[in-house]
Each structure stands twice: as structure tokens, then as C-alpha cells.
CSV table of C-alpha atoms in Angstrom, one decimal:
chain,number,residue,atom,x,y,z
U,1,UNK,CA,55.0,14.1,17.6
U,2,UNK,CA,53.1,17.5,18.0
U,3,UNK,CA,56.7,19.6,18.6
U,4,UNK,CA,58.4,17.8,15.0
U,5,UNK,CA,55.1,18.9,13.0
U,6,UNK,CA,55.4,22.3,14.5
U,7,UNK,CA,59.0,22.6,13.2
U,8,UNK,CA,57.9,21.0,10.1
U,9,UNK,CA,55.0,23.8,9.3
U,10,UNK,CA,57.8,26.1,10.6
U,11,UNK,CA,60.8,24.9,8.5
U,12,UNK,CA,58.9,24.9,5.7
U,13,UNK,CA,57.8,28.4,6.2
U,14,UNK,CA,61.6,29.2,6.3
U,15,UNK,CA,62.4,27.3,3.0
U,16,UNK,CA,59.9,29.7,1.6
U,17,UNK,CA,61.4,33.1,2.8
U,18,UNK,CA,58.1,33.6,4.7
U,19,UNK,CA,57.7,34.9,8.5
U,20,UNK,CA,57.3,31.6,10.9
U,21,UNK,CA,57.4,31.6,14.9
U,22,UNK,CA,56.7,28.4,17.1
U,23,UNK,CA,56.1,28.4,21.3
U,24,UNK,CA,56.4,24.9,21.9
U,25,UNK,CA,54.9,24.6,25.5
U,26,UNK,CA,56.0,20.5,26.6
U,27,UNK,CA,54.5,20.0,30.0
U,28,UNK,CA,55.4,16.9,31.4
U,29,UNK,CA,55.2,15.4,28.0
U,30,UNK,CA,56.5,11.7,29.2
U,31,UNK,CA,54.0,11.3,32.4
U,32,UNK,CA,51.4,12.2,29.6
U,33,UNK,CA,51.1,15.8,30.1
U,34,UNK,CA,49.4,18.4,27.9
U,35,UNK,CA,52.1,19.7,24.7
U,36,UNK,CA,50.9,22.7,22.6
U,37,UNK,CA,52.6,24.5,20.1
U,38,UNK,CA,51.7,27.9,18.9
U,39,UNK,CA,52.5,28.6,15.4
U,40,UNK,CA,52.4,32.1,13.6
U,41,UNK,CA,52.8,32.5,10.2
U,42,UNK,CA,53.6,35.7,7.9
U,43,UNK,CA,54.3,36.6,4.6
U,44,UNK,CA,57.6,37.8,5.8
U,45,UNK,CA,59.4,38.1,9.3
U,46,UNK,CA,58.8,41.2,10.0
U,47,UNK,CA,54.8,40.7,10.1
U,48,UNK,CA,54.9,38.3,12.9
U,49,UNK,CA,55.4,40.7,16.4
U,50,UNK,CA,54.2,38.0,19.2
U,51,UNK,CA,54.6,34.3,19.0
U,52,UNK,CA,51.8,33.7,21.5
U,53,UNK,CA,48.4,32.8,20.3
U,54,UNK,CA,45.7,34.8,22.0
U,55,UNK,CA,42.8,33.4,23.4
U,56,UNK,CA,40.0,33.2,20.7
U,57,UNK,CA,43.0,33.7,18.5
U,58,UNK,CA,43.5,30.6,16.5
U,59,UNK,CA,42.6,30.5,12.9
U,60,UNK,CA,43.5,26.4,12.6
U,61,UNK,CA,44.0,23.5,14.6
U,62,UNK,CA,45.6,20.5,14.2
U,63,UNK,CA,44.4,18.4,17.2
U,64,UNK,CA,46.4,15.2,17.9
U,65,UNK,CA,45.0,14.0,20.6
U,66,UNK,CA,41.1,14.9,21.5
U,67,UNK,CA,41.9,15.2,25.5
U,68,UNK,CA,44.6,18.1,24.8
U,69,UNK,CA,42.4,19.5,22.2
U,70,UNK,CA,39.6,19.8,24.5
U,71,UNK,CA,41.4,21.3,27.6
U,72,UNK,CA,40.9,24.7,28.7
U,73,UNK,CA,44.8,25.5,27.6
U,74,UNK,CA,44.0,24.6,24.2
U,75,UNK,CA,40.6,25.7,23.6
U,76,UNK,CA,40.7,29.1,25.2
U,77,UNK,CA,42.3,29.9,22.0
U,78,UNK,CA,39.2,29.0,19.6
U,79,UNK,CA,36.2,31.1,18.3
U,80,UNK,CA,33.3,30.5,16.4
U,81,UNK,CA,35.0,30.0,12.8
U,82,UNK,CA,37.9,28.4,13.7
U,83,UNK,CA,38.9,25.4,11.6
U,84,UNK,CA,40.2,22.1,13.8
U,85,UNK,CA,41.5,19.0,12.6
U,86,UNK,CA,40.9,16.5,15.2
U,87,UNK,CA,42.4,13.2,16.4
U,88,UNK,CA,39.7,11.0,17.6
U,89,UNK,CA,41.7,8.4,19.3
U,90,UNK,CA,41.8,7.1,22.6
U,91,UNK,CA,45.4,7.8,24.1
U,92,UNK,CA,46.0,7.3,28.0
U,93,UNK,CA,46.1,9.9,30.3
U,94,UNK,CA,48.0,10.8,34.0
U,95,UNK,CA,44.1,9.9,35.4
U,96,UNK,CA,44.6,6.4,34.1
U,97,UNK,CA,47.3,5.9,36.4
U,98,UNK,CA,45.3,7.0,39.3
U,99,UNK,CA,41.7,5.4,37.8
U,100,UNK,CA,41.6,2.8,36.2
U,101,UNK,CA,38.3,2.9,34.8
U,102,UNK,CA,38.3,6.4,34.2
U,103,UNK,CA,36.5,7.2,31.2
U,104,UNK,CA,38.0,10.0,28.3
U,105,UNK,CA,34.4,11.1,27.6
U,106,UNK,CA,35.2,11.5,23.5
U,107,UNK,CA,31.9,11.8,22.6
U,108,UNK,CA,31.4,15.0,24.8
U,109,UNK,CA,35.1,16.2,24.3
U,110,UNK,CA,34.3,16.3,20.9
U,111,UNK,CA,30.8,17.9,21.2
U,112,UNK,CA,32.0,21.0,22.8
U,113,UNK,CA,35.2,21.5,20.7
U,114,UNK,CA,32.5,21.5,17.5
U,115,UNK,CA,30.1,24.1,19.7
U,116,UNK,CA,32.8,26.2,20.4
U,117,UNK,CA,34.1,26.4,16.6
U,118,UNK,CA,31.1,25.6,15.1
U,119,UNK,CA,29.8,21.9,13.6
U,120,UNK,CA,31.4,22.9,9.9
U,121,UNK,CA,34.6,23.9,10.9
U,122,UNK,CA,35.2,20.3,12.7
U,123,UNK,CA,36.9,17.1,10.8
U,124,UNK,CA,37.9,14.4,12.8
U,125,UNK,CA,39.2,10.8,12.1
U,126,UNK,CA,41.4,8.4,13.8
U,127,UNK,CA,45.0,9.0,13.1
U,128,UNK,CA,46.3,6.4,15.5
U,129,UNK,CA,43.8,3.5,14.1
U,130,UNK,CA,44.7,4.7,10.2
U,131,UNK,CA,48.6,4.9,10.6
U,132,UNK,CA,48.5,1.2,12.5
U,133,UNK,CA,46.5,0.0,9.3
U,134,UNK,CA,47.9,1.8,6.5
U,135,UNK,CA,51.6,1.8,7.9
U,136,UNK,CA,52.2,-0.4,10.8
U,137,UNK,CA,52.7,1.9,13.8
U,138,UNK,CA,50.9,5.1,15.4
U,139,UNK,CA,53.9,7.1,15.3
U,140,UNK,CA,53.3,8.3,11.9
U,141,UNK,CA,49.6,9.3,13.0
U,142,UNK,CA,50.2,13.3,13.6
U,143,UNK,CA,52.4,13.6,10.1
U,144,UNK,CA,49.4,11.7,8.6
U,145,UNK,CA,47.1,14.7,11.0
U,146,UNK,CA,49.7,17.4,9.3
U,147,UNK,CA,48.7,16.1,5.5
U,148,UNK,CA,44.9,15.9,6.3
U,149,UNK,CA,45.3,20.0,7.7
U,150,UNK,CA,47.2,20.5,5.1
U,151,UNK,CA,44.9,19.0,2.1
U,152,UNK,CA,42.3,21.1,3.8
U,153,UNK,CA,43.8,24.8,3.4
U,154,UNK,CA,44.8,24.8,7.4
U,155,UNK,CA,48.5,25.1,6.6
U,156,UNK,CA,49.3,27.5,4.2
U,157,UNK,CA,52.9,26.6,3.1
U,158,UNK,CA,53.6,24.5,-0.2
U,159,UNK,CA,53.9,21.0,-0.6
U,160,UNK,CA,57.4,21.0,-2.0
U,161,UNK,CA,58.2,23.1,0.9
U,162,UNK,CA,56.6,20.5,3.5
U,163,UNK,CA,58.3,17.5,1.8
U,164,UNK,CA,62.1,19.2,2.3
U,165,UNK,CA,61.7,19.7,5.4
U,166,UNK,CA,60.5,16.4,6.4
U,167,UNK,CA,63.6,15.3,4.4
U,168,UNK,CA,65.6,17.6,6.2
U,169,UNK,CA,64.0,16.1,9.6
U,170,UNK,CA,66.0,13.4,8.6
U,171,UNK,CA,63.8,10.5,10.5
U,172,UNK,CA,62.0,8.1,8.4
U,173,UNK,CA,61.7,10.2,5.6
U,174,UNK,CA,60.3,8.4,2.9
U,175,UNK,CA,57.3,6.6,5.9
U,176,UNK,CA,56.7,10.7,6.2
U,177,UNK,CA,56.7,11.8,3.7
U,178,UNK,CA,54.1,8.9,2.6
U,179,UNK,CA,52.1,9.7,6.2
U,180,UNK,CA,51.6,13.2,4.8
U,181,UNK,CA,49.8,11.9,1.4
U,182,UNK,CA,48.2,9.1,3.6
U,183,UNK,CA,46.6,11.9,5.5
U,184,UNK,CA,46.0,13.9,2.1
U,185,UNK,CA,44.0,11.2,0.5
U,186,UNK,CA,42.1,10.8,3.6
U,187,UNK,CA,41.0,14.4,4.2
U,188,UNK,CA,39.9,14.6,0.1
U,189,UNK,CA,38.8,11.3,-0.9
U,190,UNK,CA,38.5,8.7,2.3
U,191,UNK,CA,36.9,6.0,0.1
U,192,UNK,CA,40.2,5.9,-2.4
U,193,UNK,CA,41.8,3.7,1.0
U,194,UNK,CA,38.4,1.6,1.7
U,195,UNK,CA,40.1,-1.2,0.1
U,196,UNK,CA,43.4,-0.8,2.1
U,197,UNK,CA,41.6,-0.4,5.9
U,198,UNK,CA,40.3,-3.4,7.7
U,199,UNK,CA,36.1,-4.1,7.8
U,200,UNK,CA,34.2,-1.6,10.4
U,201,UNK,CA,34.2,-3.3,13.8
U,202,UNK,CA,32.0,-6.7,14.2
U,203,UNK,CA,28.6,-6.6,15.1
U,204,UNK,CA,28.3,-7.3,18.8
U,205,UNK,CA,28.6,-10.9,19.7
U,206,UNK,CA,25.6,-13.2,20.7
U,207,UNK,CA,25.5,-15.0,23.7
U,208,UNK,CA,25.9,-18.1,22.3
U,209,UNK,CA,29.1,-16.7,20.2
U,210,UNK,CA,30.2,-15.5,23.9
U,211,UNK,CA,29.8,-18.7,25.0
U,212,UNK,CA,31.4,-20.6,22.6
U,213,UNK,CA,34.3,-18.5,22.4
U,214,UNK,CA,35.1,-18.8,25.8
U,215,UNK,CA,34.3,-22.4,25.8
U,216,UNK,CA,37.0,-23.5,22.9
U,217,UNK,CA,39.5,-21.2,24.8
U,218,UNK,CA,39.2,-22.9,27.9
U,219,UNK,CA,40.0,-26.2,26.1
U,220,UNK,CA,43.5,-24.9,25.1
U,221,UNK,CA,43.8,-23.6,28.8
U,222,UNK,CA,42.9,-26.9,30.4
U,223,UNK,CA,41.3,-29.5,28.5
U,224,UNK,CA,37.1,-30.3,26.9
U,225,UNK,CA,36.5,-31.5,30.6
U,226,UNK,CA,37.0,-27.9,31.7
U,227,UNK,CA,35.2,-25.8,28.7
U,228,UNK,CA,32.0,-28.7,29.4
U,229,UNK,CA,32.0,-27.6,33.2
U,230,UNK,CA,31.9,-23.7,32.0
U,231,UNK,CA,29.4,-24.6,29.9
U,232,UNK,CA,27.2,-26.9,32.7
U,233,UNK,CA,27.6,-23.8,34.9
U,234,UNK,CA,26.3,-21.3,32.3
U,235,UNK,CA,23.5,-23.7,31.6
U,236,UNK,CA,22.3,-24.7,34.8
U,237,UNK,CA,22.6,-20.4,35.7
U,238,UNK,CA,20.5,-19.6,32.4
U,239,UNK,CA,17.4,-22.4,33.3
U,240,UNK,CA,17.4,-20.9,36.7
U,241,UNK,CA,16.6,-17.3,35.6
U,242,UNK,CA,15.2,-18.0,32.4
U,243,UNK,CA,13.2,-15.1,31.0
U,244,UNK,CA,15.8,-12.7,33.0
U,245,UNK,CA,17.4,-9.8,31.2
U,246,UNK,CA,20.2,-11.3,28.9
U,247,UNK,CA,22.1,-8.7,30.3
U,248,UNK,CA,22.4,-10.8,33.5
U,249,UNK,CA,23.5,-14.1,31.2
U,250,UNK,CA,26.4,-12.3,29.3
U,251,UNK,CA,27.8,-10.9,33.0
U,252,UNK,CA,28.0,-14.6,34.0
U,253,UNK,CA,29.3,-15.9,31.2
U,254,UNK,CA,32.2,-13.5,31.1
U,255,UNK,CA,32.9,-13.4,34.7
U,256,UNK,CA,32.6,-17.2,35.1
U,257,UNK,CA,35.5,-17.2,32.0
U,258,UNK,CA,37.1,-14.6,34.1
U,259,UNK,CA,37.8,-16.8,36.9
U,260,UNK,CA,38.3,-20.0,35.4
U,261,UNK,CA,40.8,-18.9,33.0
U,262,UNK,CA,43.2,-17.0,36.0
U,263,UNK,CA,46.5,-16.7,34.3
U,264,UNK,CA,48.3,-18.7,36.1
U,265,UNK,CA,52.0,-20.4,36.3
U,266,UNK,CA,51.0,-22.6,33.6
U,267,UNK,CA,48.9,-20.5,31.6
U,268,UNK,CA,51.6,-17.9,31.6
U,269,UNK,CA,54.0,-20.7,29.9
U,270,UNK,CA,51.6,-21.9,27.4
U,271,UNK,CA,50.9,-18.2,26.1
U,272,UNK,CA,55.1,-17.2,26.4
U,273,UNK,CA,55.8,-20.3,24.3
U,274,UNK,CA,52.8,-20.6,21.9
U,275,UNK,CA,54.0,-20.5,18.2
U,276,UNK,CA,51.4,-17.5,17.3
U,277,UNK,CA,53.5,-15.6,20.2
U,278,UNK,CA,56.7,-16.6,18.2
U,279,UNK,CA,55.1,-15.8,14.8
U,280,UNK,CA,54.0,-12.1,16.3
U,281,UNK,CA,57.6,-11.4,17.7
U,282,UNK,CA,59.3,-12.3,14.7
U,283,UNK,CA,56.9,-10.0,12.8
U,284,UNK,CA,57.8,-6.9,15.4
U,285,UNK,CA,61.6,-7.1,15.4
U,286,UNK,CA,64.4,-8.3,12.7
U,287,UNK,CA,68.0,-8.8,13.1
U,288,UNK,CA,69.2,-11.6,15.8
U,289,UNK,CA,67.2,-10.2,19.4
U,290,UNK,CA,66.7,-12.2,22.2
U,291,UNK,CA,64.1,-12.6,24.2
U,292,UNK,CA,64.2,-12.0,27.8
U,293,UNK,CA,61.9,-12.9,30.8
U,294,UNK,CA,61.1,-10.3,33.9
U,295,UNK,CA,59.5,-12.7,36.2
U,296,UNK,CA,58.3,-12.2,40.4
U,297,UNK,CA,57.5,-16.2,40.8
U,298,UNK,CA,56.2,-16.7,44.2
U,299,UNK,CA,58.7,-19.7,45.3
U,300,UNK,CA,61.5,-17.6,44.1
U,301,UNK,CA,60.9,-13.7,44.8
U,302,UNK,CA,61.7,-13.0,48.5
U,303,UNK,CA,63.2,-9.6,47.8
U,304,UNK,CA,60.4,-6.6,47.6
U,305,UNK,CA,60.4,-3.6,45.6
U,306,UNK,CA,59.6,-0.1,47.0
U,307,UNK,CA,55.9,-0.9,47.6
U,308,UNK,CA,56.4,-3.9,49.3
U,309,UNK,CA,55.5,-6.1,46.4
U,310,UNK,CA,57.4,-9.2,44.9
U,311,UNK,CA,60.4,-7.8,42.8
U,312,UNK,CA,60.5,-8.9,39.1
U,313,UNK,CA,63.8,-10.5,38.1
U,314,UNK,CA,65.3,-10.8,34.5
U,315,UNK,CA,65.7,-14.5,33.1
U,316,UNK,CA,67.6,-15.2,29.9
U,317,UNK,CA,66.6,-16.7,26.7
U,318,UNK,CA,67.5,-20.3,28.6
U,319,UNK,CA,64.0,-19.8,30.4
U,320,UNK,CA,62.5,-20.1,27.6
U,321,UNK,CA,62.8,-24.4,27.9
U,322,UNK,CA,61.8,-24.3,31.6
U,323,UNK,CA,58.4,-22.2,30.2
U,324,UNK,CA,57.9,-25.1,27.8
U,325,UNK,CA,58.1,-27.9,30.0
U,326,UNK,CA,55.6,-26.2,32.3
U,327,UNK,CA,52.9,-25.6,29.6
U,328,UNK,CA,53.1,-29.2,29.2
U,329,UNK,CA,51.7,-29.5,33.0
U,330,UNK,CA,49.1,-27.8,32.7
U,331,UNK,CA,47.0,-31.0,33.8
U,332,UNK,CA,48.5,-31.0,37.2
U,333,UNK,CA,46.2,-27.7,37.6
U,334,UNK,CA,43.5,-28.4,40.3
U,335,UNK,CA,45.2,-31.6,41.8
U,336,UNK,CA,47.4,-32.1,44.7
U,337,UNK,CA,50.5,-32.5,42.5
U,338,UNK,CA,50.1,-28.9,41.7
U,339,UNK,CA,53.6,-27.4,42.5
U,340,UNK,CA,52.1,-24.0,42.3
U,341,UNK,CA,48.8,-24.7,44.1
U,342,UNK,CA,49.6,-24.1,47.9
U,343,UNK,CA,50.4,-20.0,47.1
U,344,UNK,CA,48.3,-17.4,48.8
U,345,UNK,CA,47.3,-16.2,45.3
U,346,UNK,CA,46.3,-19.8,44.1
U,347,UNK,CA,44.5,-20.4,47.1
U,348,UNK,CA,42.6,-16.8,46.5
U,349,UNK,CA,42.0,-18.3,43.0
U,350,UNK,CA,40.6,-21.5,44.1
U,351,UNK,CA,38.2,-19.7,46.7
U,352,UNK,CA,36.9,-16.6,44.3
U,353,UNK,CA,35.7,-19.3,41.6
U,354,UNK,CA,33.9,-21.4,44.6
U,355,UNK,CA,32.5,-18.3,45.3
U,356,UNK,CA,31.2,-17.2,42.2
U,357,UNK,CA,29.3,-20.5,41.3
U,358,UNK,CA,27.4,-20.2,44.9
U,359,UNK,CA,27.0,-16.7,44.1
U,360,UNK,CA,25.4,-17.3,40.5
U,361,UNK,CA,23.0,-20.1,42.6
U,362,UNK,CA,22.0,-17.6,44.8
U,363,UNK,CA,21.2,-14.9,42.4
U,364,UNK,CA,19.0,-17.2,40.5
U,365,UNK,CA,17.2,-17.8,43.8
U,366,UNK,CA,16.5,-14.0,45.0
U,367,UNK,CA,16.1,-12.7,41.2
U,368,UNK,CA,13.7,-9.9,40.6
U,369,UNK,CA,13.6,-8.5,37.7
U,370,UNK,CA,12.7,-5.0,39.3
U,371,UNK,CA,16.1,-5.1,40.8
U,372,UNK,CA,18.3,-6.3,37.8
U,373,UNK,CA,20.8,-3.7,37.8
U,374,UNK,CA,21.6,-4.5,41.5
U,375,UNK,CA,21.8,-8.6,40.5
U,376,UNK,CA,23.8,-7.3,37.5
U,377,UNK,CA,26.3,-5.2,39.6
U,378,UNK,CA,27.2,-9.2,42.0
U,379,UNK,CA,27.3,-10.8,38.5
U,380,UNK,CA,29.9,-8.5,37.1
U,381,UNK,CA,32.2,-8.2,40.2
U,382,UNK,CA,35.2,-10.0,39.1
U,383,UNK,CA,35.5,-7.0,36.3
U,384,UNK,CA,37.0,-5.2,39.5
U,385,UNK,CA,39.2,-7.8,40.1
U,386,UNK,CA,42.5,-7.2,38.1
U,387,UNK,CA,46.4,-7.6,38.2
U,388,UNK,CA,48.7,-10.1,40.3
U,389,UNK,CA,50.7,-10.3,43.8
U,390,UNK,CA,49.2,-7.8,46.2
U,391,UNK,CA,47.5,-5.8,43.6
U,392,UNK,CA,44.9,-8.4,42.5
U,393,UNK,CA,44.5,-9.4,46.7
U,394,UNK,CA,43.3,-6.1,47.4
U,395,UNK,CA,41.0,-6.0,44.4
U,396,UNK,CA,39.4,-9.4,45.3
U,397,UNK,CA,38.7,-8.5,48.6
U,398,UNK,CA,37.0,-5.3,47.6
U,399,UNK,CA,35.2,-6.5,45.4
U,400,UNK,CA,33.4,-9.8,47.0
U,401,UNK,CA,32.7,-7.5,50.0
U,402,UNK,CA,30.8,-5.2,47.8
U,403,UNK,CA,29.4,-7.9,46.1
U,404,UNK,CA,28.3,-9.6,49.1
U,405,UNK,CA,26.8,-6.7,50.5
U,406,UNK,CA,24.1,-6.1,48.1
U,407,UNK,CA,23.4,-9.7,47.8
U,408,UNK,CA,22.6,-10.1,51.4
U,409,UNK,CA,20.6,-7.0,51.4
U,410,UNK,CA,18.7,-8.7,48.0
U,411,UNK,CA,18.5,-11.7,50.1
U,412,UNK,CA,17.0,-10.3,53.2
């Protein structure tokens, strides 16, 4: 992405007889690592004598991804004046490996990248969102960054110069080459695409939209049975602290979905062989591909990987009849019939839910409203609990210990 618009601007720059370096500086580029390229351009070669940029020496930037733009690599080079073009989108980072709540701060990345250059010299928008919506896939989002620059005065090579050398570039030439005036139009007349882009995000959902939601995918989980019990709970929770924050309502009826929706051996089935799954793969790939299944089922996976955890293995297409027949089961889910039910992880299942109704009783008995954030902080405790095997074992029992722990203290 960022290296191919480099020799893009750079190629181009040759077509034209001009004076055109690039440092491409790649990190560790696959473990998402910071990639910068330095481009210099001249009127002929013999104007250019250093391809480094020095610090506070950029004149433009073309920012495709806000964390790299914001970095002290990158943004030693700007100076009051400096004229960015900025990638707003969330992309992952190594720290999401390590932390997985950790936050990329955009709002503040892009605060100081506008202080340092100054407010008018910042335009931002987000590539990633735009290329899904205009074309299908992110990948075209920096060419569609390289056309906003461009339509902008950042990049001063010609047109007809950009468009041969994304020809000569020889990938996807004609999605490119429409990425570059997708990224044109956007940068000099946004509302010629309103009509193309899908409807701002929803307004945020009301509680009873939570509720409802949840309850009518529970149904297709289990059965109305089950989505009437989520719903009893809620209720019988909400007359018990009626008046409290709403705050404390919305954690409950999330986290109580949370647990009584844990993707289980039969929910795993139903959602592998459910026609919208079909519909979306057939969408995604063409030709004659097969689908294959990379499965750690606990009755089956004795071996361990190199952490000591379950080891996936690979099942052909032919599991695909086995996954149907067990979405059909669902019903034996909470009875003794349930082949799947004797597990650790099912047991941990069954237990964590039994928990979390007593705990929702006994947070409507000690509720103050001068300590809501602390009754909010039990309520939302299953948000810590995430992933399967071992993972999701070590999350659970973090998290009800910390949850316990303040509501004893509440209690006392």
C-alpha cells in the first residue's frame, strides 16, 4: 500500500523527465510495524542531492494510517505549514496483540498532527470505510488517499503521468485507476458520492431496541422459551432498581445476552450452515472453492499446540452435513442428553450464567446510586470474558473474582 503509491508518485515523476527519489523505510510491515516513505521531487535529477526528508522538512503528507502518521518517526518531519492528508481509520496495531482493549486514541492522534501543522493544513476522511463502500475492499483505500492528495495540489506530477504508471503497476489497473478519481471527487466535491455511500451510522439504540434485539436472536439460538426467560430476567432486574441509572439496565441486558447466547457446539453449526453464511461466501469468492473447517472439538482434540492449548484440525467440505445435523439439536442444549454438556468449558458456561442472575439479584439489593460506577463495573464483567479453550477459563476466572470483590465490599 504506502511503498506502491510511493513508486507510483515516483514513476510518474520519471515518465515526466523530472528529478524523483524514494527511501522506503518497511519496519516490520507484516507484524503491523510503522512503513514510511520519503519522497523528493525535482524539476530535473540533478536538483534532488539527499533522498532523506529532514525533520520539519516535509512540504506534504499523505497519511494512510492515523497511528503511523502520528508517531514521532513520522511527525518529526512536520512544521507549521505543512499540508497532511490523513487516513482516519481504525487499523490494528502490534499493542492489540498484547491489549486487547487498548485504545488508538484518534481523536487525540489527530489533534496534535493538526497542532503541529496547523488546523488548515489538515484533511482527513476515512479511506478504509469509502473504498469498502464505493469498491468493495480497503485495499484500494491509499490509491483512493493518492487521488485525494493529489486533487489537492500535494502531488505535483500530472494526471496522465499518474494514470501510466498505475497502468504500468500492472495490478488492478482499471479498480486504480478508478480509486484515484474516487479519491479525486472526494477531496473536491464529497457530496457528488452522498448518493453512492451508505446513511451516517444509527442513532444509538434504546433500551427496549436492545432488548428486543437480543430477545428475537435468542429465539433462533434456542427457542421463544429462552428469549421469554432473558426477558423475565431483564424485567424482574429493572423493577428491582427502578429509577437507577439506565446505564446499569443496558450492562445487564447485554451481559445477560452475553452469557445466554455462549457460542457453543450447536450454535457454532447453526451459524456455519445458515443460508445468510452461504449467501455471504458466495458473494466473497467465484470459481468452484471449497469450504474447509479448522476445528479443536473437545471430545476429539487430545493433541496440544505450542501453548498447551487444544490443537485445531482441518475438516473437509464432508463436515459440512455433520454441522447440519447438529444445528438441528440445538434443543438438547441444557438437558441431560446434551452430548456436549459434561466439558469443563460447558460446565464453566453453565456456572457463569447461574452466577450472573444471583449477581444481578444482589446488585438490586445493595444499589446506591452514589456508587453506580462500582455496580456498573459487576454488571459489565462478562465484557472481560472473551475467546474459547483455556483462553476464555482464564478470562472467567478473572473476571468474577474482580467482580466479586467489589460486590462484597458493596455488600459489607
Amino acid at each position: 500500500g504506502v511503498v506502491t503509491v510511493g513508486q507510483l508518485i515516483t514513476m510518474a515523476a520519471h515518465l515526466e523527465g523530472r528529478g524523483a527519489s524514494v527511501l522506503d523505510f518497511t519496519g516490520f510491515a507484516q507484524k503491523f510495524g510503522t512503513v514510511l516513505s520519503y519522497i523528493r521531487l525535482g524539476e530535473t535529477p540533478e536538483t534532488l542531492n539527499q533522498v532523506r526528508i529532514t525533520p520539519g522538512g516535509a512540504d506534504a503528507v499523505i497519511g494512510c494510517d492515523i497511528v503511523v502518521s502520528s508517531a514521532p518517526k513520522a511527525s518529526a518531519h512536520y512544521r507549521p505549514g505543512t499540508r497532511v492528508v490523513l487516513n482516519t481509520a481504525e487499523m490494528p496495531t502490534g499493542d492489540l496483540v498484547l491489549h486487547r482493549d487498548a485504545s488508538l486514541n484518534t481523536g487525540t492522534r489527530k489533534a496534535v498532527i493538526a497542532s503541529a501543522v496547523g488546523a488548515d493544513n489538515l484533511w482527513t476522511m476515512n479511506a478504509n470505510a469509502l473504498a469498502e463502500q464505493l469498491m468493495g475492499d480497503s485495499v484500494f483505500a491509499n490509491v483512493m488517499m493518492l487521488g485525494s492528495a493529489w486533487q489537492q495540489g500535494l502531488v505535483p506530477v500530472s494526471e496522465a503521468a499518474l494514470s501510466q504508471a498505475i497502468l504500468l503497476n500492472g495490478v488492478a489497473v482499471e479498480k486504480n485507476r478508478t480509486a484515484f478519481a474516487l479519491g479525486r471527487v472526494m477531496a473536491a466535491d464529497p457530496d457528488r458520492l452522498a448518493g453512492h455511500l451508505s446513511p451516517d451510522a444509527p442513532a444509538e439504540e434504546t433500551l427496549d431496541q436492545i432488548i428486543d434485539r437480543r430477545a428475537e436472536f435468542l429465539i433462533g439460538y434456542q427457542d421463544a422459551a429462552y428469549a421469554d426467560a432473558y426477558r423475565a430476567t431483564l424485567a424482574a432486574f429493572m423493577q428491582a432498581t427502578a429509577g437507577a441509572d439506565e446505564a446499569l439496565h443496558r450492562a445487564a441486558a447485554r451481559n445477560l445476552f452475553k452469557l445466554m447466547a455462549y457460542k457453543d457446539e450447536f450454535e457454532v453449526a447453526r451459524l456455519m450452515t445458515a443460508p445468510e453464511f452461504a449467501e455471504e461466501l458466495a458473494q466473497k469468492f467465484d470459481g468452484d472453492f471449497k469450504v474447509n473447517y479448522h476445528l479443536a472439538p473437545p471430545l476429539l482434540s487430545r493433541r496440544k499446540d505450542a501453548r498447551g492449548r487444544p490443537a485445531k484440525r482441518r475438516f473437509g467440505p464432508w463436515m459440512g452435513g455433520p454441522m447440519r445435523l447438529l444445528a438441528r439439536m440445538k434443543g438438547l442444549r441444557g438437558s441431560a442428553l446434551n452430548p456436549f454438556g459434561h466439558h469443563a468449558e460447558a460446565r464453566l458456561h453453565r456456572a457463569l450464567l447461574a452466577w450472573y442472575k444471583t449477581a444481578l439479584h444482589r446488585v438490586a439489593e445493595a444499589y446506591k446510586t452514589d456508587r453506580t460506577g462500582d455496580f456498573l463495573a459487576i454488571l459489565c464483567a462478562p465484557d472481560g470474558i472473551r475467546g474459547y479453550g483455556p483462553v476464555r477459563m482464564q478470562a472467567a476466572a478473572k473476571a468474577r473474582a474482580d467482580a466479586e470483590a467489589v460486590l462484597k465490599r458493596l455488600e459489607r
